[in-house]
Short mmCIF file of C-alpha atoms and ligand atoms in Angstrom, two decimals:
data_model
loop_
_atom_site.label_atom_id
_atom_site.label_comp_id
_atom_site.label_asym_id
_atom_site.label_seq_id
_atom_site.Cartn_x
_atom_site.Cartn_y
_atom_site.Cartn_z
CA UNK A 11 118.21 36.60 80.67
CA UNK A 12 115.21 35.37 82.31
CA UNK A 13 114.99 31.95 83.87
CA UNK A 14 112.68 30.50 81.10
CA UNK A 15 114.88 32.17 78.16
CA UNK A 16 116.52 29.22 76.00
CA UNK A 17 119.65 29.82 74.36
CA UNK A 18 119.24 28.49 70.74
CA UNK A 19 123.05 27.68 70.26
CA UNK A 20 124.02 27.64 66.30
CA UNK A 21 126.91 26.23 65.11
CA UNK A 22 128.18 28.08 62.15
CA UNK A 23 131.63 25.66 61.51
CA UNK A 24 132.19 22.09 62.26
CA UNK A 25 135.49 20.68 61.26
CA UNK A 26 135.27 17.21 60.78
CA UNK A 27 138.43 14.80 61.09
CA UNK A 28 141.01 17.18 59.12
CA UNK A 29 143.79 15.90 58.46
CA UNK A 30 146.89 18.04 56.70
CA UNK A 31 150.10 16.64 55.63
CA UNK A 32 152.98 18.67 54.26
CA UNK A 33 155.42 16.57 52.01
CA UNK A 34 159.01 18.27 51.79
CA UNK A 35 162.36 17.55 51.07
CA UNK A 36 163.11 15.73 54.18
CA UNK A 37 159.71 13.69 54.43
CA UNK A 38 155.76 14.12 54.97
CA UNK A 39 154.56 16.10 58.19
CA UNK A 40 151.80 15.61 59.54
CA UNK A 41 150.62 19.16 60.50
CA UNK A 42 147.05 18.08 61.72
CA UNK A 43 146.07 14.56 63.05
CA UNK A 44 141.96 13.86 62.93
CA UNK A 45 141.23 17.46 64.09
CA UNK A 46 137.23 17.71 64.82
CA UNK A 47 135.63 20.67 66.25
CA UNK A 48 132.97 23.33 66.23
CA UNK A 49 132.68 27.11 65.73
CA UNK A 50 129.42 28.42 67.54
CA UNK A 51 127.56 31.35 66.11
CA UNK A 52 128.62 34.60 67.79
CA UNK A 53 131.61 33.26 69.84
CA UNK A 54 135.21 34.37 69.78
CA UNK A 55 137.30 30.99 69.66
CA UNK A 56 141.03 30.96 70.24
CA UNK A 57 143.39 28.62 68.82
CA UNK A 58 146.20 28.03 71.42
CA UNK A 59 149.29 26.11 71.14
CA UNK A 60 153.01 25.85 71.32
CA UNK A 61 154.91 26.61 68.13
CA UNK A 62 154.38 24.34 64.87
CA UNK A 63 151.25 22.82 67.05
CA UNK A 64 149.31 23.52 63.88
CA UNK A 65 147.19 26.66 64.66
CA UNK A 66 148.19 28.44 61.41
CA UNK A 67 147.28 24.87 58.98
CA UNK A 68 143.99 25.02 60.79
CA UNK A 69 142.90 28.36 60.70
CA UNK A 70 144.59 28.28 57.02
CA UNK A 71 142.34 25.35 56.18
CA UNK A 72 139.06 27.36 57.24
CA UNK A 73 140.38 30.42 55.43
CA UNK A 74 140.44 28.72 52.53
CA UNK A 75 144.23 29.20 52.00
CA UNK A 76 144.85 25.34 51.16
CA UNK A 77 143.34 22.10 51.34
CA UNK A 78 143.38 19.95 53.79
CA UNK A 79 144.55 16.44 52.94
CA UNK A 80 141.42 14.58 54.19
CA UNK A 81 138.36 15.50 55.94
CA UNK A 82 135.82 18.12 55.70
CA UNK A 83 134.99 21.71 56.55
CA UNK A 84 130.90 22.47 56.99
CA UNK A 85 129.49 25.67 56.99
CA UNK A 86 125.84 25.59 58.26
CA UNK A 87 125.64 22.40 57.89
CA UNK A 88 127.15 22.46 54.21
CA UNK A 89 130.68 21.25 53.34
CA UNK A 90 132.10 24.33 52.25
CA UNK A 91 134.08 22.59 49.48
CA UNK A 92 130.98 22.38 47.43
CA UNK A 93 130.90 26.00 46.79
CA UNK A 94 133.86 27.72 47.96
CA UNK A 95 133.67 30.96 46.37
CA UNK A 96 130.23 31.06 48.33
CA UNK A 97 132.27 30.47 51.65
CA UNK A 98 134.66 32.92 50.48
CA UNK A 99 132.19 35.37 50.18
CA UNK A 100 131.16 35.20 54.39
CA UNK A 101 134.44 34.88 56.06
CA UNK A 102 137.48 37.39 56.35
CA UNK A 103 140.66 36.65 56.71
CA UNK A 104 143.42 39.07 58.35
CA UNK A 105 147.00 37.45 58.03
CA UNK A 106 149.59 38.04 60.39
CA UNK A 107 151.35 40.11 58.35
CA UNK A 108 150.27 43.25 56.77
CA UNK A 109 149.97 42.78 52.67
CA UNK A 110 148.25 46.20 52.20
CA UNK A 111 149.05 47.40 48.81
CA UNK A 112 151.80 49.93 49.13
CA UNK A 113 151.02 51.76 46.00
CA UNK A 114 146.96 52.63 47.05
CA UNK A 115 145.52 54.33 49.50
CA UNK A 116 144.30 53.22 52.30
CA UNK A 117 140.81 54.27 50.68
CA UNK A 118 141.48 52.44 47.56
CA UNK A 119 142.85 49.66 49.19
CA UNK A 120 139.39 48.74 50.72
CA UNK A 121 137.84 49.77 46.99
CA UNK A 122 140.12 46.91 45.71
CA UNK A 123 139.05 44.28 48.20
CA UNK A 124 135.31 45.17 47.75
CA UNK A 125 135.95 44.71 44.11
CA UNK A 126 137.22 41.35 44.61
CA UNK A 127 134.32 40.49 46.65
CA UNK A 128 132.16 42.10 43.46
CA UNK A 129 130.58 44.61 45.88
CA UNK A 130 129.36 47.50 43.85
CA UNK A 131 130.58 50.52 44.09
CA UNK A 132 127.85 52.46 45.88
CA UNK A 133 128.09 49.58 48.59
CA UNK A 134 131.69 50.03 48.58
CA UNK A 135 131.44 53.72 49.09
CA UNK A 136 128.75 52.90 52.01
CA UNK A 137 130.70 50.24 53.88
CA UNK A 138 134.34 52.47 53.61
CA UNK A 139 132.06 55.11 55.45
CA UNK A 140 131.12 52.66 58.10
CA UNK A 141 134.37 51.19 58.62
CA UNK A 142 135.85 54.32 58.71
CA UNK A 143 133.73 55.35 61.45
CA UNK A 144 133.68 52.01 63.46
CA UNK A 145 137.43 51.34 63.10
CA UNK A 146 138.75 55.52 63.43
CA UNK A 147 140.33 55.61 60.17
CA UNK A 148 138.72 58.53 58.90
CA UNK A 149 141.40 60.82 58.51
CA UNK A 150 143.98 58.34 57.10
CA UNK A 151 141.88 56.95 54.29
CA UNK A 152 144.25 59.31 51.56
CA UNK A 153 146.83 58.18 53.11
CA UNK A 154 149.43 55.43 52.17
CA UNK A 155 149.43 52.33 54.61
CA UNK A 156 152.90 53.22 55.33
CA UNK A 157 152.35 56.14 57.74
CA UNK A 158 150.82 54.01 59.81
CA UNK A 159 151.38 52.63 63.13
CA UNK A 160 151.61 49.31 64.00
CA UNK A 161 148.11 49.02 66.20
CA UNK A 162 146.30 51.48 63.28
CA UNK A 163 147.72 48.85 60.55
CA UNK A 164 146.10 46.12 62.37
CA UNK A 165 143.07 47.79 62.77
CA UNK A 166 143.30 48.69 59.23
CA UNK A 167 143.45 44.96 58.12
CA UNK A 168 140.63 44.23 60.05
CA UNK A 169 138.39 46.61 59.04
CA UNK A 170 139.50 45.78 54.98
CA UNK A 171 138.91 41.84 56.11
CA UNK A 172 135.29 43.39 57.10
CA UNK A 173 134.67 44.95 53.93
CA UNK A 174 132.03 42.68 52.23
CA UNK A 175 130.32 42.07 56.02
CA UNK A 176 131.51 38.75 56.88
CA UNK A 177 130.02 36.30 59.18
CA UNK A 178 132.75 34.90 60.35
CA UNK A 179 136.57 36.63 61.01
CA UNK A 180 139.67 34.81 61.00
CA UNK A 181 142.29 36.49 62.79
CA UNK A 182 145.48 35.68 62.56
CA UNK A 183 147.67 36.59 65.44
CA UNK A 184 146.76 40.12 64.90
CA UNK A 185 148.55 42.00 68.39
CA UNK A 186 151.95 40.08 67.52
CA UNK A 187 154.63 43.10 68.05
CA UNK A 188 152.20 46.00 69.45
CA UNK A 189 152.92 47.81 72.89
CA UNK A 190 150.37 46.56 75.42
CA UNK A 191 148.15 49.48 75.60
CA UNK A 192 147.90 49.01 71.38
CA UNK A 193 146.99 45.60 72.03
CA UNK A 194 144.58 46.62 74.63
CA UNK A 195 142.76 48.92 72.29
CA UNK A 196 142.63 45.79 69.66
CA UNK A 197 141.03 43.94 72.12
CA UNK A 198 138.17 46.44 72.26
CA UNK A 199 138.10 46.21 68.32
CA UNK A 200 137.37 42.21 68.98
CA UNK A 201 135.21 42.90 71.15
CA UNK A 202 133.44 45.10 69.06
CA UNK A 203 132.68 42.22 66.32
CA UNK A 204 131.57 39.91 68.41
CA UNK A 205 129.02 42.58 70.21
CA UNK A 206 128.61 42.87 66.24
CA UNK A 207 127.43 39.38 66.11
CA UNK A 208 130.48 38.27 63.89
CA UNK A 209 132.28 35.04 65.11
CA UNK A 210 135.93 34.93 65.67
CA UNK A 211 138.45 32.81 65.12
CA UNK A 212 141.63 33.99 66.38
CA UNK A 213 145.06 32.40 66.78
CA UNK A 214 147.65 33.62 69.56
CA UNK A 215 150.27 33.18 72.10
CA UNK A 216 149.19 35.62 73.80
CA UNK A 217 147.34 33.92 76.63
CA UNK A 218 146.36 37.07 78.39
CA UNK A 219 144.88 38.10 75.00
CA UNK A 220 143.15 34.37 74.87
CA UNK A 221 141.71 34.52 78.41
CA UNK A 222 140.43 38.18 78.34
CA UNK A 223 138.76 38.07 74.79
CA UNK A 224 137.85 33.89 74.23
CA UNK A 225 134.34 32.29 74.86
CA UNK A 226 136.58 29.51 74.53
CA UNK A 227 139.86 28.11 73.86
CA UNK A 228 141.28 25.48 71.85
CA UNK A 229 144.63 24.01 72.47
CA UNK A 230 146.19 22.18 70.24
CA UNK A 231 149.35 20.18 70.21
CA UNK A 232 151.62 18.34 67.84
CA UNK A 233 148.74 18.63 65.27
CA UNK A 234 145.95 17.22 67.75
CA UNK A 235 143.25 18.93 69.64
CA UNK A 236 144.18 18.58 73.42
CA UNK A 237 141.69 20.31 74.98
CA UNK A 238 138.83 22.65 74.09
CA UNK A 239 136.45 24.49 76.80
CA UNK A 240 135.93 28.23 78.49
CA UNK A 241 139.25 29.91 79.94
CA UNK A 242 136.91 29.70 83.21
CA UNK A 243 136.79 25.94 83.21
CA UNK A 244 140.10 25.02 82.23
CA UNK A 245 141.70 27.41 84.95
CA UNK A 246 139.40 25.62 87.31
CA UNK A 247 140.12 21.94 86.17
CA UNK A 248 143.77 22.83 86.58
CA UNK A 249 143.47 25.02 89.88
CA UNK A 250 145.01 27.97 88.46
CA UNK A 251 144.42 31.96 88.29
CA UNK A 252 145.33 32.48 84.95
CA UNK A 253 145.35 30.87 81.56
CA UNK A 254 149.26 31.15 80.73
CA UNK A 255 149.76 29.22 84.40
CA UNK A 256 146.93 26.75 83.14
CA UNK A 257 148.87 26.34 80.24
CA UNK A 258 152.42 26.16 81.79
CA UNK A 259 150.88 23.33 83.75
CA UNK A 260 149.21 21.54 80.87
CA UNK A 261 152.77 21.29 78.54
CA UNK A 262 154.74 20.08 81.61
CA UNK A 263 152.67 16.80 81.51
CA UNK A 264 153.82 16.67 77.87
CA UNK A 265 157.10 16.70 76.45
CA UNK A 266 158.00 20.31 75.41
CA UNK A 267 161.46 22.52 75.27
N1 LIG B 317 154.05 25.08 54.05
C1 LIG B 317 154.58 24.15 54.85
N2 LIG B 317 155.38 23.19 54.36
C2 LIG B 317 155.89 22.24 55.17
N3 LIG B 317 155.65 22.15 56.49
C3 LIG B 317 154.85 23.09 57.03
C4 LIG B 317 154.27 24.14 56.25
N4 LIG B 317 153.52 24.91 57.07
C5 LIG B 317 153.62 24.38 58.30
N5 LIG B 317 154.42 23.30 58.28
C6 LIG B 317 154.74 22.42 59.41
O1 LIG B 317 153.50 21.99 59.97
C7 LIG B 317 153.55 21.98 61.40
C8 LIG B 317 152.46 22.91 61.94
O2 LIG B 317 152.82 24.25 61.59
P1 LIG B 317 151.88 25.50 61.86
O3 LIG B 317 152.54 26.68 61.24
O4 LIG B 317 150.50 25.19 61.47
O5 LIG B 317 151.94 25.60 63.45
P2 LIG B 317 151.59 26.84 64.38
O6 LIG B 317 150.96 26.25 65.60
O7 LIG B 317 150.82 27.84 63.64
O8 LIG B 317 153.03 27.40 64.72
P3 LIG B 317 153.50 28.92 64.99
O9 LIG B 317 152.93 29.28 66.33
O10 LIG B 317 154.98 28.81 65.01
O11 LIG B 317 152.98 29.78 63.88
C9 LIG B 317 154.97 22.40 61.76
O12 LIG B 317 155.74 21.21 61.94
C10 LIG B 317 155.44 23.17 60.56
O13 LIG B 317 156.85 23.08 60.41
#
């Protein structure tokens, strides 16, 4: 980039004061406490945090998966509560779990999601070729989701979450289980959508994962936002090599197990 360049920075989210309570049996929780930040165009942003910190309400909350109980979600500017099926329709969503549909093939598993985005069929036909190409899954789209691996089912719920060309990807602890060199080869896949130009949200506890693949990080505890900034910069700030040591550090001024 030359000196003169500017950087036109776009931010695509901005979550403004969520709040999300959970009412059960024994009594209201209070999953997310004022929660305010923003999603750049482009970046890949990782949601960090000790269990029950509130990664998966967040991320939930953007995905559309529930409401929150006060505050607002914008998209470009836009809350995306005023047309959410219009949101819908430029974010993915890959769950932790696989919930591929055990009776299609792979194949007509992405023909059902394009469906449900109302993607014709000749654009259906056009983006399974691409995917299939870009994600490797070629020879495995007659197959049934079972044969596959644990890294290739992860890449498999990606690419189906990339069906209708999203703009945004929420990933939900997607290398949780896989062998380190699987993982390694899904960090190329993120990679990949961000060179892309699709923005990532991704939740782990993987803090190797975090610090290899994040623009920046976002740690959240006991439903707040703690900190938010590049891996580079909090490492720095806390004189430390490595994010998990950064992080080690940061929970022993608070009161974890
Ligand atoms: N459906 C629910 N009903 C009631 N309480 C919930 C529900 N989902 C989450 N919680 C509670 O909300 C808090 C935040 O949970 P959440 O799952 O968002 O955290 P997390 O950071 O994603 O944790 P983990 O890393 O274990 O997935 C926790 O106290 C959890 O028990």
């Amino acid at each position: 980039m030359r000196a003169n360049q500017k950087v036109i920075i776009v931010i695509l989210i901005e979550i403004k004061n969520i709040q999300k309570t959970y009412t059960t049996n024994r009594g209201t929780i209070e999953a997310l406490k004022d929660v305010s930040l923003s999603i750049k165009q482009g970046e890949i942003l990782s949601l960090l945090g000790v269990n029950g910190a509130g990664k998966s309400t967040l991320s939930g909350i953007i995905a559309t998966l529930h409401p929150a109980s006060g505050g607002d979600v914008l998209f470009k500017g836009t809350s995306i509560y005023d047309n959410i099926e219009d949101f819908r329709s430029k974010i993915g969503y890959c769950p932790q779990k696989p919930n591929l549909k055990s009776m299609l093939t792979l194949e007509q598993n992405l023909i059902f999601a394009g469906r449900f985005y109302g993607l014709s069929e000749e654009v259906i036909a056009q983006r399974i070729k691409v995917l299939a190409d870009q994600f490797e899954l070629g020879k495995y789209l007659q197959e049934y989701a079972h044969i596959l691996s644990g890294g290739y089912k992860q890449r498999f719920m990606i690419a189906r979450s990339l069906i209708h060309n999203p703009e945004l990807i929420i990933l939900d602890e997607p290398t949780v289980g896989l062998d380190p060199h699987i993982r390694r080869n899904l960090w190329d896949v993120i990679k990949g959508l961000k060179e892309q130009g699709i923005t990532v949200l991704l939740t782990t506890h993987y803090l190797d994962e975090a610090e290899k693949l994040s623009d920046r990080v976002c740690i959240l505890d006991k439903g707040k936002i703690q900190m938010i900034d590049t891996p580079e910069k909090l490492m720095a700030d806390y004189h430390q090599n490595n994010l998990e040591d950064m992080f080690i550090e940061l929970l022993k001024g608070s009161k974890h197990e």
